[in-house]
Amino acid sequence: MNARSPATLVADTGRGNEAAILNAALDAFGTAGFHGASMRDVAKRAGTSLSNLYNYVPSKSRLLAEVLRRANDELAARLRAAVDDAGDDAVSRLREAVRAYIRFIVEHQVAMVVSTNEVRYLTGADRASLVAERDATQAVFEGIVAQGVAEGAFRTPYPDDAARTVLTALGAVAGWYRPDGRLSRGQLAEQQARYALALLEAPLPH
């Protein structure tokens, strides 16, 4: 990625230097990847000692799991709020879900990239937990698509595949989005919403 400011995901939690540690870990993983980042590097970025870092979390893999959990929790909360506020019709709910997803990406691009690229290093319960959380996010989109098909708002004959394709396309935005690109954040969100609705064969406004 291009030169950037340090990544930030977690606001001050009031629990010592927890936020500094988690944000430093995200920045380290985003810069060097899981294998390239060291606990010593995370401690330095967080402005704390290595021993204090290990007091907070026992291993680098556990630290990655916590960073990804925080990212997923934030994304899930935004999706729930957007869908709840969108009303009852599937088109509006899908459009607002896509917009919320894109807003998360442009505000937390590093977190999204790390979530995509470094999740393969999680194992056991940490991996199972994250997969379950991601399945819940996918279920939000699948539910909206199923509603739209049942109501006749979406004409796709492949609702399950379409929902997964929409999510895959949204996730890919993190890999190519640039803040200085030709589209504003709002324009990008609207573009991706239109793409998603077109894929679902929904009538688009002129």
C-alpha positions as a Markdown table, in Angstrom:
| # | Residue | x | y | z |
|---|---|---|---|---|
| 1 | Met | 0.0 | 0.0 | 0.0 |
| 2 | Asn | 1.1 | 3.6 | -0.4 |
| 3 | Ala | 2.6 | 5.6 | 2.5 |
| 4 | Arg | -0.1 | 6.2 | 5.0 |
| 5 | Ser | -0.7 | 7.3 | 8.6 |
| 6 | Pro | -0.7 | 4.6 | 11.3 |
| 7 | Ala | -3.8 | 2.5 | 11.2 |
| 8 | Thr | -6.4 | 3.1 | 13.9 |
| 9 | Leu | -9.4 | 0.8 | 14.7 |
| 10 | Val | -9.9 | 1.0 | 18.4 |
| 11 | Ala | -10.8 | 4.1 | 20.3 |
| 12 | Asp | -9.6 | 4.6 | 23.9 |
| 13 | Thr | -11.3 | 1.8 | 25.9 |
| 14 | Gly | -10.3 | 3.2 | 29.3 |
| 15 | Arg | -8.4 | 0.0 | 30.0 |
| 16 | Gly | -4.8 | 1.2 | 30.3 |
| 17 | Asn | -3.0 | 1.1 | 26.9 |
| 18 | Glu | -5.3 | -1.5 | 25.3 |
| 19 | Ala | -6.3 | 0.8 | 22.4 |
| 20 | Ala | -2.6 | 1.7 | 21.8 |
| 21 | Ile | -1.7 | -2.0 | 21.7 |
| 22 | Leu | -4.5 | -3.1 | 19.4 |
| 23 | Asn | -3.9 | -0.2 | 17.0 |
| 24 | Ala | -0.2 | -0.8 | 17.0 |
| 25 | Ala | -0.8 | -4.5 | 16.2 |
| 26 | Leu | -3.1 | -3.6 | 13.4 |
| 27 | Asp | -0.5 | -1.2 | 12.0 |
| 28 | Ala | 2.3 | -3.8 | 12.3 |
| 29 | Phe | 0.3 | -6.5 | 10.6 |
| 30 | Gly | -0.8 | -4.1 | 7.9 |
| 31 | Thr | 2.8 | -3.0 | 7.2 |
| 32 | Ala | 4.7 | -6.3 | 7.5 |
| 33 | Gly | 2.1 | -9.1 | 7.6 |
| 34 | Phe | 1.7 | -11.6 | 10.4 |
| 35 | His | 5.0 | -13.3 | 9.9 |
| 36 | Gly | 6.9 | -10.0 | 9.3 |
| 37 | Ala | 5.6 | -8.3 | 12.4 |
| 38 | Ser | 7.1 | -9.0 | 15.7 |
| 39 | Met | 5.8 | -8.6 | 19.2 |
| 40 | Arg | 8.8 | -6.3 | 19.9 |
| 41 | Asp | 7.7 | -4.1 | 17.0 |
| 42 | Val | 4.1 | -4.0 | 18.3 |
| 43 | Ala | 5.3 | -3.0 | 21.8 |
| 44 | Lys | 7.5 | -0.2 | 20.3 |
| 45 | Arg | 4.7 | 1.2 | 18.2 |
| 46 | Ala | 2.4 | 1.1 | 21.2 |
| 47 | Gly | 4.9 | 2.9 | 23.4 |
| 48 | Thr | 5.0 | 0.1 | 25.9 |
| 49 | Ser | 7.4 | -2.6 | 27.1 |
| 50 | Leu | 7.5 | -6.1 | 25.6 |
| 51 | Ser | 6.7 | -7.6 | 29.1 |
| 52 | Asn | 3.6 | -5.4 | 29.4 |
| 53 | Leu | 2.5 | -6.5 | 25.9 |
| 54 | Tyr | 2.8 | -10.1 | 27.0 |
| 55 | Asn | 0.8 | -9.3 | 30.1 |
| 56 | Tyr | -2.0 | -8.1 | 27.9 |
| 57 | Val | -1.9 | -11.0 | 25.3 |
| 58 | Pro | 0.1 | -14.3 | 25.5 |
| 59 | Ser | 1.0 | -14.6 | 21.8 |
| 60 | Lys | 1.1 | -12.9 | 18.4 |
| 61 | Ser | -1.6 | -15.2 | 17.0 |
| 62 | Arg | -3.9 | -14.3 | 19.9 |
| 63 | Leu | -3.2 | -10.6 | 19.3 |
| 64 | Leu | -4.1 | -11.0 | 15.6 |
| 65 | Ala | -7.3 | -12.8 | 16.7 |
| 66 | Glu | -8.2 | -9.9 | 19.0 |
| 67 | Val | -7.6 | -7.3 | 16.2 |
| 68 | Leu | -9.7 | -9.2 | 13.7 |
| 69 | Arg | -12.5 | -9.7 | 16.3 |
| 70 | Arg | -12.6 | -6.0 | 16.9 |
| 71 | Ala | -12.7 | -5.2 | 13.2 |
| 72 | Asn | -15.5 | -7.7 | 12.6 |
| 73 | Asp | -17.5 | -6.5 | 15.6 |
| 74 | Glu | -17.3 | -2.9 | 14.3 |
| 75 | Leu | -18.4 | -4.0 | 10.8 |
| 76 | Ala | -21.2 | -6.1 | 12.1 |
| 77 | Ala | -22.5 | -3.2 | 14.3 |
| 78 | Arg | -22.5 | -0.9 | 11.3 |
| 79 | Leu | -24.4 | -3.4 | 9.2 |
| 80 | Arg | -27.0 | -4.0 | 11.8 |
| 81 | Ala | -27.6 | -0.3 | 12.3 |
| 82 | Ala | -27.8 | 0.4 | 8.6 |
| 83 | Val | -30.2 | -2.4 | 7.9 |
| 84 | Asp | -32.4 | -1.6 | 10.8 |
| 85 | Asp | -32.6 | 2.1 | 9.7 |
| 86 | Ala | -33.3 | 1.2 | 6.1 |
| 87 | Gly | -36.9 | 0.3 | 6.4 |
| 88 | Asp | -38.7 | -2.9 | 5.4 |
| 89 | Asp | -38.1 | -3.2 | 1.6 |
| 90 | Ala | -35.2 | -5.4 | 0.4 |
| 91 | Val | -33.8 | -2.9 | -2.1 |
| 92 | Ser | -33.4 | -0.2 | 0.5 |
| 93 | Arg | -31.9 | -2.7 | 3.0 |
| 94 | Leu | -29.4 | -4.0 | 0.5 |
| 95 | Arg | -28.4 | -0.6 | -0.6 |
| 96 | Glu | -27.8 | 0.6 | 2.9 |
| 97 | Ala | -25.9 | -2.6 | 3.8 |
| 98 | Val | -23.6 | -2.1 | 0.9 |
| 99 | Arg | -23.0 | 1.5 | 1.8 |
| 100 | Ala | -22.2 | 0.7 | 5.4 |
| 101 | Tyr | -19.8 | -2.0 | 4.3 |
| 102 | Ile | -18.0 | 0.4 | 2.0 |
| 103 | Arg | -17.9 | 3.1 | 4.6 |
| 104 | Phe | -16.2 | 0.6 | 6.9 |
| 105 | Ile | -13.6 | -0.2 | 4.2 |
| 106 | Val | -12.7 | 3.4 | 3.4 |
| 107 | Glu | -12.4 | 4.3 | 7.1 |
| 108 | His | -10.6 | 1.1 | 8.2 |
| 109 | Gln | -8.9 | -0.1 | 5.0 |
| 110 | Val | -5.9 | -1.6 | 6.7 |
| 111 | Ala | -8.2 | -3.6 | 9.1 |
| 112 | Met | -10.0 | -5.0 | 6.1 |
| 113 | Val | -6.8 | -5.9 | 4.2 |
| 114 | Val | -5.4 | -7.6 | 7.3 |
| 115 | Ser | -8.7 | -9.4 | 7.9 |
| 116 | Thr | -8.5 | -10.8 | 4.3 |
| 117 | Asn | -4.8 | -11.5 | 4.1 |
| 118 | Glu | -3.8 | -12.7 | 7.6 |
| 119 | Val | -6.8 | -14.7 | 8.7 |
| 120 | Arg | -5.1 | -17.9 | 7.4 |
| 121 | Tyr | -2.7 | -17.7 | 10.3 |
| 122 | Leu | -5.4 | -18.2 | 12.9 |
| 123 | Thr | -6.0 | -21.8 | 14.2 |
| 124 | Gly | -8.3 | -23.6 | 16.5 |
| 125 | Ala | -10.9 | -21.7 | 18.5 |
| 126 | Asp | -9.7 | -18.3 | 17.3 |
| 127 | Arg | -10.2 | -19.3 | 13.7 |
| 128 | Ala | -13.6 | -21.0 | 14.4 |
| 129 | Ser | -14.8 | -17.9 | 16.2 |
| 130 | Leu | -13.9 | -15.6 | 13.4 |
| 131 | Val | -15.4 | -17.9 | 10.8 |
| 132 | Ala | -18.7 | -17.9 | 12.8 |
| 133 | Glu | -18.7 | -14.1 | 13.0 |
| 134 | Arg | -18.1 | -13.9 | 9.2 |
| 135 | Asp | -20.9 | -16.4 | 8.5 |
| 136 | Ala | -23.2 | -14.1 | 10.5 |
| 137 | Thr | -22.2 | -11.2 | 8.4 |
| 138 | Gln | -22.9 | -13.2 | 5.2 |
| 139 | Ala | -26.2 | -14.3 | 6.7 |
| 140 | Val | -27.3 | -10.6 | 6.8 |
| 141 | Phe | -26.8 | -10.3 | 3.1 |
| 142 | Glu | -28.3 | -13.7 | 2.4 |
| 143 | Gly | -31.4 | -12.8 | 4.4 |
| 144 | Ile | -31.9 | -9.5 | 2.5 |
| 145 | Val | -31.4 | -11.3 | -0.9 |
| 146 | Ala | -33.9 | -14.1 | 0.1 |
| 147 | Gln | -36.4 | -11.4 | 1.1 |
| 148 | Gly | -36.0 | -9.6 | -2.2 |
| 149 | Val | -36.4 | -12.7 | -4.2 |
| 150 | Ala | -39.5 | -13.7 | -2.2 |
| 151 | Glu | -41.0 | -10.2 | -2.8 |
| 152 | Gly | -40.1 | -10.1 | -6.5 |
| 153 | Ala | -37.7 | -7.2 | -6.0 |
| 154 | Phe | -34.7 | -9.3 | -7.0 |
| 155 | Arg | -35.0 | -11.5 | -10.1 |
| 156 | Thr | -31.8 | -13.4 | -9.8 |
| 157 | Pro | -32.3 | -17.2 | -10.1 |
| 158 | Tyr | -29.1 | -17.7 | -8.0 |
| 159 | Pro | -29.8 | -15.9 | -4.7 |
| 160 | Asp | -27.2 | -17.7 | -2.5 |
| 161 | Asp | -24.4 | -17.4 | -5.1 |
| 162 | Ala | -25.4 | -13.8 | -5.7 |
| 163 | Ala | -25.2 | -12.9 | -2.0 |
| 164 | Arg | -21.7 | -14.4 | -1.8 |
| 165 | Thr | -20.6 | -12.7 | -5.0 |
| 166 | Val | -21.7 | -9.3 | -3.6 |
| 167 | Leu | -19.7 | -9.8 | -0.4 |
| 168 | Thr | -16.6 | -11.0 | -2.4 |
| 169 | Ala | -16.8 | -7.9 | -4.6 |
| 170 | Leu | -17.2 | -5.6 | -1.6 |
| 171 | Gly | -14.2 | -7.2 | 0.2 |
| 172 | Ala | -12.1 | -6.7 | -2.9 |
| 173 | Val | -12.5 | -2.9 | -2.7 |
| 174 | Ala | -10.1 | -2.8 | 0.2 |
| 175 | Gly | -7.4 | -4.0 | -2.1 |
| 176 | Trp | -7.7 | -1.2 | -4.7 |
| 177 | Tyr | -9.4 | 1.7 | -3.0 |
| 178 | Arg | -7.3 | 4.9 | -2.8 |
| 179 | Pro | -8.4 | 8.0 | -0.9 |
| 180 | Asp | -7.2 | 10.2 | -3.7 |
| 181 | Gly | -9.0 | 8.2 | -6.4 |
| 182 | Arg | -11.6 | 9.7 | -8.8 |
| 183 | Leu | -14.6 | 8.8 | -6.7 |
| 184 | Ser | -15.5 | 10.3 | -3.4 |
| 185 | Arg | -16.4 | 8.0 | -0.5 |
| 186 | Gly | -20.1 | 8.6 | -1.1 |
| 187 | Gln | -19.7 | 8.0 | -4.9 |
| 188 | Leu | -17.9 | 4.8 | -4.3 |
| 189 | Ala | -20.6 | 3.6 | -1.9 |
| 190 | Glu | -23.3 | 4.4 | -4.4 |
| 191 | Gln | -21.4 | 2.8 | -7.3 |
| 192 | Gln | -21.0 | -0.5 | -5.3 |
| 193 | Ala | -24.7 | -0.4 | -4.3 |
| 194 | Arg | -25.7 | -0.1 | -7.9 |
| 195 | Tyr | -23.4 | -2.9 | -8.9 |
| 196 | Ala | -24.9 | -5.1 | -6.2 |
| 197 | Leu | -28.5 | -4.3 | -7.2 |
| 198 | Ala | -27.6 | -5.0 | -10.9 |
| 199 | Leu | -26.2 | -8.4 | -10.0 |
| 200 | Leu | -29.4 | -9.2 | -8.1 |
| 201 | Glu | -31.4 | -8.1 | -11.2 |
| 202 | Ala | -33.2 | -5.4 | -9.3 |
| 203 | Pro | -34.8 | -2.5 | -11.2 |
| 204 | Leu | -32.5 | 0.5 | -10.9 |
| 205 | Pro | -33.6 | 4.1 | -10.7 |
| 206 | His | -32.9 | 6.2 | -13.8 |
